[in-house]
Short mmCIF file of C-alpha atoms in Angstrom, two decimals:
data_model
loop_
_atom_site.label_atom_id
_atom_site.label_comp_id
_atom_site.label_asym_id
_atom_site.label_seq_id
_atom_site.Cartn_x
_atom_site.Cartn_y
_atom_site.Cartn_z
CA MET Z 172 -102.32 93.86 -15.06
CA LEU Z 173 -99.20 92.81 -13.65
CA SER Z 174 -98.63 91.95 -10.20
CA GLU Z 175 -95.00 92.63 -8.57
CA THR Z 176 -93.34 92.89 -5.09
CA ASN Z 177 -93.71 96.34 -3.74
CA VAL Z 178 -91.07 97.39 -0.92
CA PHE Z 179 -93.40 100.76 -0.56
CA SER Z 180 -96.32 99.43 0.34
CA LYS Z 181 -98.16 99.97 3.73
CA SER Z 182 -100.76 97.49 5.40
CA ILE Z 183 -104.11 98.16 4.14
CA LYS Z 184 -107.12 95.66 4.94
CA ILE Z 185 -106.97 92.42 2.71
CA TYR Z 186 -109.93 89.80 2.63
CA ARG Z 187 -109.69 86.35 2.15
CA ASP Z 188 -110.96 84.17 -0.15
CA ASP Z 189 -113.54 82.71 2.27
CA GLU Z 190 -113.97 85.79 4.16
CA VAL Z 191 -117.20 87.82 3.78
CA LEU Z 192 -117.01 90.83 1.89
CA PRO Z 193 -118.22 94.46 2.71
CA ASN Z 194 -120.72 95.63 1.00
CA PHE Z 195 -118.50 97.33 -1.50
CA CYS Z 196 -121.67 98.45 -4.18
CA THR Z 197 -122.11 101.48 -1.45
CA PHE Z 198 -119.40 102.91 -2.78
CA ALA Z 199 -120.09 102.89 -6.70
CA ALA Z 200 -124.03 103.84 -5.79
CA LYS Z 201 -122.94 106.97 -3.65
CA CYS Z 202 -120.40 107.78 -6.74
CA MET Z 203 -123.48 107.70 -9.28
CA ASP Z 204 -125.36 109.55 -6.76
CA GLN Z 205 -122.79 112.37 -7.19
CA PHE Z 206 -123.90 112.74 -10.79
CA SER Z 207 -126.76 115.26 -11.71
CA PRO Z 208 -129.19 114.77 -14.36
CA ALA Z 209 -127.44 117.52 -16.37
CA ASP Z 210 -124.34 115.75 -16.62
CA PRO Z 211 -123.55 114.81 -20.33
CA PRO Z 212 -121.48 111.73 -19.73
CA SER Z 213 -123.17 108.22 -20.99
CA PHE Z 214 -123.79 105.52 -18.52
CA ASP Z 215 -120.49 103.76 -19.41
CA GLN Z 216 -118.76 106.87 -18.88
CA LYS Z 217 -120.17 107.28 -15.60
CA MET Z 218 -119.52 103.80 -14.48
CA MET Z 219 -115.93 104.04 -15.69
CA GLN Z 220 -115.29 107.62 -13.74
CA CYS Z 221 -116.59 105.44 -10.47
CA CYS Z 222 -114.16 102.81 -11.68
CA LEU Z 223 -111.27 105.61 -11.23
CA ARG Z 224 -112.68 107.04 -8.06
CA LEU Z 225 -112.52 102.99 -6.95
CA ALA Z 226 -109.01 102.88 -7.99
CA ARG Z 227 -108.02 105.87 -5.81
CA GLN Z 228 -108.59 104.34 -2.86
CA ALA Z 229 -105.34 102.63 -2.99
CA GLN Z 230 -103.50 105.33 -4.00
CA GLY Z 231 -99.82 105.39 -3.03
CA TYR Z 232 -100.04 101.71 -1.79
CA THR Z 233 -100.08 99.71 -5.39
CA ALA Z 234 -96.31 100.31 -6.57
CA PRO Z 235 -95.14 98.98 -8.66
CA ASN Z 236 -98.60 98.01 -9.96
CA PRO Z 237 -101.40 100.61 -11.28
CA MET Z 238 -104.21 101.80 -9.34
CA VAL Z 239 -107.33 99.58 -10.73
CA GLY Z 240 -111.23 99.76 -10.12
CA ALA Z 241 -113.88 97.23 -11.34
CA ILE Z 242 -117.48 97.69 -11.11
CA VAL Z 243 -119.99 94.62 -12.27
CA VAL Z 244 -123.55 95.79 -13.44
CA GLN Z 245 -126.47 93.60 -13.93
CA GLU Z 246 -129.48 95.08 -16.08
CA GLY Z 247 -128.77 98.54 -14.88
CA THR Z 248 -127.86 97.94 -11.31
CA ILE Z 249 -124.30 97.67 -9.74
CA VAL Z 250 -123.94 94.22 -8.00
CA GLY Z 251 -120.26 94.25 -7.32
CA GLU Z 252 -117.43 96.23 -6.99
CA GLY Z 253 -113.56 96.08 -5.97
CA PHE Z 254 -110.01 97.73 -6.29
CA HIS Z 255 -106.72 96.36 -6.17
CA PRO Z 256 -105.31 97.38 -2.60
CA LYS Z 257 -101.56 96.41 -3.14
CA ALA Z 258 -99.07 94.51 -5.00
CA GLY Z 259 -99.46 90.49 -4.85
CA GLU Z 260 -102.84 90.64 -3.41
CA PRO Z 261 -106.03 90.04 -6.08
CA HIS Z 262 -106.45 92.56 -8.79
CA ALA Z 263 -109.64 94.60 -8.73
CA GLU Z 264 -111.91 92.52 -11.05
CA VAL Z 265 -111.63 89.52 -8.61
CA PHE Z 266 -112.68 91.75 -5.81
CA ALA Z 267 -115.62 92.72 -7.96
CA LEU Z 268 -116.70 89.43 -9.04
CA ARG Z 269 -116.46 87.82 -5.58
CA ASP Z 270 -118.94 90.86 -4.47
CA ALA Z 271 -121.23 89.96 -7.10
CA GLY Z 272 -121.48 85.97 -6.97
CA ASP Z 273 -123.80 84.48 -9.03
CA ARG Z 274 -124.95 87.83 -10.33
CA ALA Z 275 -122.00 88.40 -12.57
CA ARG Z 276 -123.29 85.85 -15.02
CA GLY Z 277 -124.36 87.69 -17.97
CA ALA Z 278 -123.43 90.95 -16.51
CA THR Z 279 -121.15 93.95 -17.60
CA VAL Z 280 -117.77 94.63 -16.26
CA TYR Z 281 -116.56 97.97 -16.18
CA VAL Z 282 -112.49 98.04 -15.55
CA ASN Z 283 -110.37 101.04 -15.90
CA LEU Z 284 -107.42 98.89 -17.04
CA GLU Z 285 -107.14 96.04 -19.42
CA PRO Z 286 -107.53 92.67 -17.51
CA CYS Z 287 -104.22 90.46 -17.56
CA SER Z 288 -103.78 87.55 -19.51
CA HIS Z 289 -100.95 85.84 -17.88
CA TYR Z 290 -99.60 84.17 -14.95
CA GLY Z 291 -97.94 86.52 -12.30
CA ARG Z 292 -98.35 86.28 -8.67
CA THR Z 293 -102.21 85.91 -9.08
CA PRO Z 294 -103.92 84.21 -11.72
CA PRO Z 295 -105.20 86.22 -15.17
CA CYS Z 296 -108.14 88.29 -14.56
CA ALA Z 297 -109.33 87.69 -18.17
CA ASN Z 298 -109.83 83.83 -17.40
CA ALA Z 299 -111.89 84.84 -14.02
CA LEU Z 300 -113.76 86.83 -16.02
CA ILE Z 301 -114.73 84.05 -18.57
CA GLU Z 302 -115.35 81.59 -15.65
CA ALA Z 303 -117.74 84.37 -14.30
CA GLY Z 304 -119.69 84.16 -16.99
CA VAL Z 305 -119.88 87.99 -17.77
CA ARG Z 306 -121.27 88.95 -21.13
CA LYS Z 307 -119.59 92.51 -21.70
CA VAL Z 308 -116.56 93.89 -20.40
CA VAL Z 309 -115.96 97.81 -20.60
CA VAL Z 310 -112.26 98.55 -20.54
CA GLY Z 311 -110.88 102.36 -19.99
CA MET Z 312 -107.46 101.47 -21.80
CA VAL Z 313 -105.22 98.80 -22.95
CA ASP Z 314 -102.38 97.92 -20.58
CA PRO Z 315 -98.69 99.32 -21.72
CA ASN Z 316 -97.36 96.13 -20.31
CA PRO Z 317 -95.69 93.95 -22.96
CA LYS Z 318 -97.08 90.94 -21.26
CA VAL Z 319 -100.41 91.95 -21.39
CA ALA Z 320 -100.44 94.77 -24.47
CA GLY Z 321 -104.03 93.81 -25.93
CA GLN Z 322 -103.62 90.00 -25.25
CA GLY Z 323 -106.32 90.25 -22.25
CA ILE Z 324 -108.65 91.95 -24.70
CA ASP Z 325 -108.08 89.34 -27.28
CA ARG Z 326 -108.70 86.31 -25.04
CA LEU Z 327 -111.95 87.94 -23.84
CA ARG Z 328 -113.27 88.07 -27.24
CA SER Z 329 -111.99 84.98 -28.20
CA ALA Z 330 -114.31 83.37 -25.65
CA GLY Z 331 -117.22 85.29 -27.07
CA ILE Z 332 -117.09 88.25 -24.60
CA GLU Z 333 -118.35 91.64 -25.93
CA VAL Z 334 -115.44 93.98 -25.15
CA VAL Z 335 -115.67 97.62 -25.13
CA VAL Z 336 -111.86 99.69 -25.62
CA GLY Z 337 -111.31 103.51 -24.89
CA VAL Z 338 -114.10 105.08 -22.25
CA GLU Z 339 -112.85 108.00 -20.41
CA GLU Z 340 -109.32 106.74 -22.06
CA ALA Z 341 -107.70 110.25 -21.10
CA ALA Z 342 -108.81 109.99 -17.50
CA CYS Z 343 -107.70 106.18 -17.40
CA GLN Z 344 -104.41 107.26 -18.86
CA GLN Z 345 -104.10 110.30 -16.44
CA LEU Z 346 -105.00 108.23 -13.20
CA ASN Z 347 -101.92 105.73 -14.01
CA GLU Z 348 -99.38 107.94 -15.76
CA ALA Z 349 -96.76 107.07 -13.35
CA PHE Z 350 -97.04 103.34 -14.14
CA VAL Z 351 -97.24 103.96 -17.79
CA TYR Z 352 -94.21 105.97 -17.78
CA ARG Z 353 -92.26 103.07 -15.70
CA ILE Z 354 -93.39 100.77 -17.77
CA LEU Z 355 -92.50 102.14 -21.02
CA HIS Z 356 -89.07 103.71 -19.60
CA GLN Z 357 -88.17 101.36 -16.95
CA ARG Z 358 -87.65 104.39 -14.68
CA PRO Z 359 -90.00 106.04 -12.17
CA PHE Z 360 -92.22 108.86 -13.25
CA GLY Z 361 -90.40 112.41 -11.47
CA ILE Z 362 -92.32 115.00 -10.58
CA LEU Z 363 -90.91 118.60 -9.72
CA LYS Z 364 -92.87 120.43 -7.07
CA TYR Z 365 -91.93 123.92 -5.68
CA ALA Z 366 -93.87 126.94 -4.14
CA MET Z 367 -92.53 130.65 -5.04
CA THR Z 368 -93.74 134.21 -4.73
CA LEU Z 369 -94.92 136.16 -7.34
CA ASP Z 370 -91.33 137.53 -7.99
CA GLY Z 371 -90.24 134.09 -8.61
CA LYS Z 372 -88.49 133.30 -5.26
CA ILE Z 373 -88.62 130.06 -3.10
CA ALA Z 374 -87.52 131.65 -0.05
CA ALA Z 375 -86.03 135.05 1.40
CA THR Z 376 -82.12 135.90 1.17
CA THR Z 377 -81.48 134.30 4.44
CA GLY Z 378 -83.19 130.74 3.44
CA HIS Z 379 -85.86 131.64 5.68
CA SER Z 380 -89.06 129.88 3.80
CA ALA Z 381 -92.04 129.28 6.11
CA TRP Z 382 -94.15 129.64 4.74
CA VAL Z 383 -94.71 130.91 0.88
CA THR Z 384 -98.13 129.51 0.11
CA SER Z 385 -101.26 129.03 1.95
CA SER Z 386 -102.57 126.25 4.38
CA GLU Z 387 -104.52 125.28 1.32
CA ALA Z 388 -102.06 124.71 -0.83
CA ARG Z 389 -99.83 122.90 1.93
CA SER Z 390 -102.73 120.26 2.15
CA VAL Z 391 -102.56 119.46 -1.41
CA VAL Z 392 -98.86 118.94 -1.33
CA HIS Z 393 -99.53 116.63 1.52
CA ASN Z 394 -102.13 114.62 -0.63
CA LEU Z 395 -99.49 114.89 -3.45
CA ARG Z 396 -96.87 112.99 -1.20
CA ALA Z 397 -99.19 110.20 -0.15
CA SER Z 398 -99.79 109.65 -3.65
CA CYS Z 399 -95.94 109.17 -4.32
CA ASP Z 400 -93.52 106.46 -3.48
CA ALA Z 401 -90.46 108.33 -2.63
CA VAL Z 402 -89.75 112.34 -2.02
CA ILE Z 403 -86.52 113.68 -2.38
CA ILE Z 404 -84.56 116.63 -1.39
CA GLY Z 405 -80.79 117.72 -0.93
CA GLY Z 406 -78.50 118.28 2.02
CA ASN Z 407 -79.49 122.21 1.87
CA THR Z 408 -82.95 121.77 2.58
CA VAL Z 409 -82.33 119.58 5.28
CA ARG Z 410 -79.98 122.07 6.96
CA GLN Z 411 -82.43 124.84 6.10
CA ASP Z 412 -85.70 123.67 6.61
CA ASN Z 413 -85.54 120.39 8.72
CA PRO Z 414 -88.62 118.95 6.93
CA LEU Z 415 -90.68 115.99 8.01
CA LEU Z 416 -91.70 115.16 4.59
CA THR Z 417 -94.65 112.65 5.31
CA SER Z 418 -98.06 113.20 4.32
CA HIS Z 419 -99.18 114.72 7.60
CA GLY Z 420 -102.05 112.30 8.35
CA HIS Z 421 -103.44 112.43 4.40
CA GLY Z 422 -102.71 108.67 3.81
CA HIS Z 423 -99.17 107.04 2.83
CA ASN Z 424 -96.03 108.09 4.04
CA PRO Z 425 -93.66 108.06 0.80
CA LEU Z 426 -89.97 106.84 1.33
CA ARG Z 427 -87.97 109.95 2.28
CA VAL Z 428 -84.87 110.66 0.31
CA VAL Z 429 -81.70 112.78 0.97
CA MET Z 430 -79.16 113.55 -1.75
CA SER Z 431 -75.74 114.44 -0.10
CA ARG Z 432 -72.55 114.66 -1.90
CA SER Z 433 -70.71 116.42 0.84
CA LEU Z 434 -72.48 114.42 3.67
CA ASP Z 435 -72.46 117.48 5.94
CA LEU Z 436 -75.75 117.08 7.45
CA PRO Z 437 -76.92 117.63 11.08
CA THR Z 438 -76.71 114.73 13.64
CA GLU Z 439 -80.16 115.84 14.85
CA ALA Z 440 -83.00 115.98 12.11
CA LYS Z 441 -86.75 114.83 11.93
CA LEU Z 442 -85.82 113.06 8.97
CA TRP Z 443 -83.89 110.79 11.21
CA GLN Z 444 -86.82 109.72 13.11
CA THR Z 445 -88.05 106.59 11.31
CA SER Z 446 -90.58 105.25 13.31
CA GLU Z 447 -93.06 107.02 11.20
CA ALA Z 448 -91.46 106.79 7.74
CA PRO Z 449 -88.17 105.31 6.40
CA THR Z 450 -85.38 107.46 5.04
CA ILE Z 451 -82.32 106.61 2.84
CA VAL Z 452 -79.55 108.97 2.40
CA PHE Z 453 -77.46 109.14 -0.68
CA THR Z 454 -73.84 109.95 -0.75
CA GLU Z 455 -70.79 109.43 -2.56
CA VAL Z 456 -68.32 106.32 -1.63
CA GLY Z 457 -65.91 107.00 1.72
CA THR Z 458 -67.80 110.38 2.63
CA ASN Z 459 -68.21 111.30 6.36
CA SER Z 460 -68.03 107.60 7.71
CA ALA Z 461 -68.72 108.83 11.30
CA LEU Z 462 -71.79 110.37 10.13
CA GLN Z 463 -73.00 107.46 8.12
CA ASN Z 464 -72.63 104.87 11.15
CA GLN Z 465 -74.62 107.25 13.24
CA LEU Z 466 -77.51 107.71 10.83
CA ARG Z 467 -77.26 104.01 10.32
CA GLN Z 468 -77.67 103.66 14.13
CA GLN Z 469 -81.14 105.41 14.05
CA GLY Z 470 -82.63 103.48 11.42
CA VAL Z 471 -81.73 105.36 8.40
CA GLU Z 472 -80.24 103.72 5.24
CA VAL Z 473 -77.30 105.00 3.96
CA ILE Z 474 -76.21 104.13 0.27
CA GLU Z 475 -72.95 104.98 -1.16
CA LEU Z 476 -72.66 105.65 -5.09
CA THR Z 477 -69.69 106.12 -7.08
CA ALA Z 478 -71.20 108.96 -8.56
CA LEU Z 479 -74.17 110.84 -6.80
CA THR Z 480 -76.51 111.94 -9.73
CA PRO Z 481 -80.48 112.24 -9.89
CA SER Z 482 -80.29 109.46 -12.66
CA GLU Z 483 -78.21 107.18 -10.30
CA VAL Z 484 -80.58 107.72 -7.40
CA MET Z 485 -83.95 107.34 -9.95
CA THR Z 486 -82.34 104.09 -11.07
CA HIS Z 487 -82.02 102.70 -7.62
CA LEU Z 488 -85.48 103.48 -6.69
CA TYR Z 489 -87.01 101.78 -9.69
CA ASP Z 490 -85.07 98.92 -8.61
CA ARG Z 491 -86.86 99.30 -5.11
CA GLY Z 492 -90.01 99.05 -7.06
CA ALA Z 493 -90.79 102.99 -6.99
CA MET Z 494 -93.50 104.19 -9.71
CA SER Z 495 -93.57 108.04 -8.74
CA VAL Z 496 -90.86 110.21 -7.11
CA LEU Z 497 -91.50 113.71 -6.09
CA TRP Z 498 -88.67 116.28 -5.64
CA GLU Z 499 -88.92 118.60 -3.47
CA CYS Z 500 -85.59 120.23 -3.46
CA GLY Z 501 -84.07 123.64 -3.85
CA GLY Z 502 -82.69 124.96 -7.36
CA THR Z 503 -79.29 123.38 -7.46
CA LEU Z 504 -80.68 119.88 -7.72
CA ALA Z 505 -83.65 120.50 -9.24
CA ALA Z 506 -81.51 121.88 -12.07
CA ALA Z 507 -79.58 118.72 -11.93
CA ALA Z 508 -82.98 116.68 -11.97
CA ILE Z 509 -84.38 118.16 -15.05
CA GLY Z 510 -80.85 118.04 -16.84
CA ASN Z 511 -80.67 114.26 -16.36
CA GLY Z 512 -84.12 113.30 -17.41
CA ALA Z 513 -85.41 112.84 -13.93
CA VAL Z 514 -88.28 115.07 -14.06
CA GLN Z 515 -91.39 114.80 -16.50
CA LYS Z 516 -93.71 116.94 -14.31
CA ILE Z 517 -93.85 119.98 -12.98
CA LEU Z 518 -96.06 121.49 -10.14
CA ALA Z 519 -95.48 125.15 -9.27
CA PHE Z 520 -97.71 126.76 -6.39
CA ILE Z 521 -97.39 130.79 -7.08
CA ALA Z 522 -98.39 132.80 -4.02
CA PRO Z 523 -99.36 136.49 -4.58
CA LYS Z 524 -96.26 137.66 -2.55
CA ILE Z 525 -93.42 139.94 -3.25
CA ILE Z 526 -90.23 139.25 -1.05
CA GLY Z 527 -87.50 140.51 -3.52
CA GLY Z 528 -83.50 140.17 -2.86
CA ALA Z 529 -81.22 140.05 -5.69
CA THR Z 530 -79.61 136.81 -4.16
CA ALA Z 531 -82.86 134.99 -2.78
CA PRO Z 532 -83.09 131.52 -4.30
CA SER Z 533 -85.13 130.75 -7.63
CA PRO Z 534 -87.39 127.28 -8.05
CA VAL Z 535 -84.60 126.13 -10.36
CA GLY Z 536 -80.79 126.76 -10.88
CA GLU Z 537 -78.31 126.64 -13.55
CA LEU Z 538 -79.29 124.89 -16.78
CA GLY Z 539 -76.46 126.40 -18.74
CA PHE Z 540 -79.08 128.30 -21.12
CA THR Z 541 -78.21 131.38 -22.52
CA GLN Z 542 -81.21 132.28 -25.15
CA MET Z 543 -85.10 132.63 -24.50
CA THR Z 544 -85.13 130.39 -27.31
CA GLN Z 545 -83.58 127.47 -25.19
CA ALA Z 546 -86.39 127.52 -22.70
CA LEU Z 547 -87.98 124.24 -21.98
CA ALA Z 548 -91.57 124.82 -22.95
CA LEU Z 549 -94.20 123.04 -20.65
CA GLU Z 550 -96.89 120.69 -22.79
CA ARG Z 551 -100.66 120.17 -21.30
CA VAL Z 552 -100.33 123.16 -19.05
CA THR Z 553 -103.34 123.62 -16.65
CA TRP Z 554 -103.89 125.81 -13.81
CA ARG Z 555 -106.35 126.25 -11.01
CA SER Z 556 -106.72 128.24 -7.56
CA VAL Z 557 -105.74 126.79 -4.38
CA GLY Z 558 -106.73 129.25 -1.75
CA VAL Z 559 -105.09 132.30 -2.23
CA ASP Z 560 -102.66 130.88 -4.49
CA TRP Z 561 -102.49 129.34 -7.99
CA LEU Z 562 -101.24 125.74 -9.17
CA VAL Z 563 -99.44 125.32 -12.41
CA GLU Z 564 -99.31 122.01 -13.74
CA GLY Z 565 -97.49 120.99 -16.92
CA TYR Z 566 -94.89 118.30 -18.51
CA LEU Z 567 -91.56 118.49 -19.71
#
């Protein structure tokens, strides 16, 4: 796993090398207790699923690094565990080995991502595993980073350690889909989220939209924000909804981003209150200098671009270390984001309501398509109920 600097990380507890660690094993033990005797997964699969749950403890804090959990097992007993808390801090394997101590010798280590093999901000995890004298390492997936890409596995095998690769691989890939996309494409992973009525409207003809979906659906959205590094809206959403765009206590608060070419924005808005979460406004060069100065005085960062496009904004967020970006915008900006290739995943909340209105806004604006055969078909589609609403997920 590669360590990098993350400008989005918040403060979470980090343990020094000489500090007494908490009893990490409690988490894995509880995780194992949640499996019933009738569950089909093998022991290796169960342990890998527990690694994934461990990794999620740092959800929203690790960018641009992946989420990783590791567990040390000695003769069928969990003796150590850990997860990577944030970029620049020790990796999951290091915490798990510290937790296990001498019991790591001859043990099996489970980790959802291939151990790194190079020196970054921290030493190679493959070396740490070799030095600890582990017997076997079970890896969920190969690290797509070219600096790793199988080299960690090769180093372990060269040291005589048995390595098993691909246990619960699909789940491991899904957990870190944003990390994989960022590595392969040098861009953040874009998620478009919207809520609409059964007749396809995201607001009434007046623009009023509170609330389309249930409180249960909104709670899912708050968790989604907590998992993302940035959330983007357009100027019209600021004017119509005056959103806060935080996780509402569900965890990490994302960087809040506003795109406005005209900078026709209110002088007072919840987004300008930056004590709880930072805000960036992207606009074009020379637009509304007076408002720019006023926003900066309130702690809002204002960035002027020659051409304001979703692609340019995503490039800027990539340079800042963003891994996943949530688009919570209206239809016009959503269409532009899709057209710019800034959206890879769709989350559509559908409420069992009908609002009507020939001019009521829809989730996605003009894409330039004139025939149904041009429609963008989602792949790997899933759906589930959330309260009285339905959530449809798919990939472009």
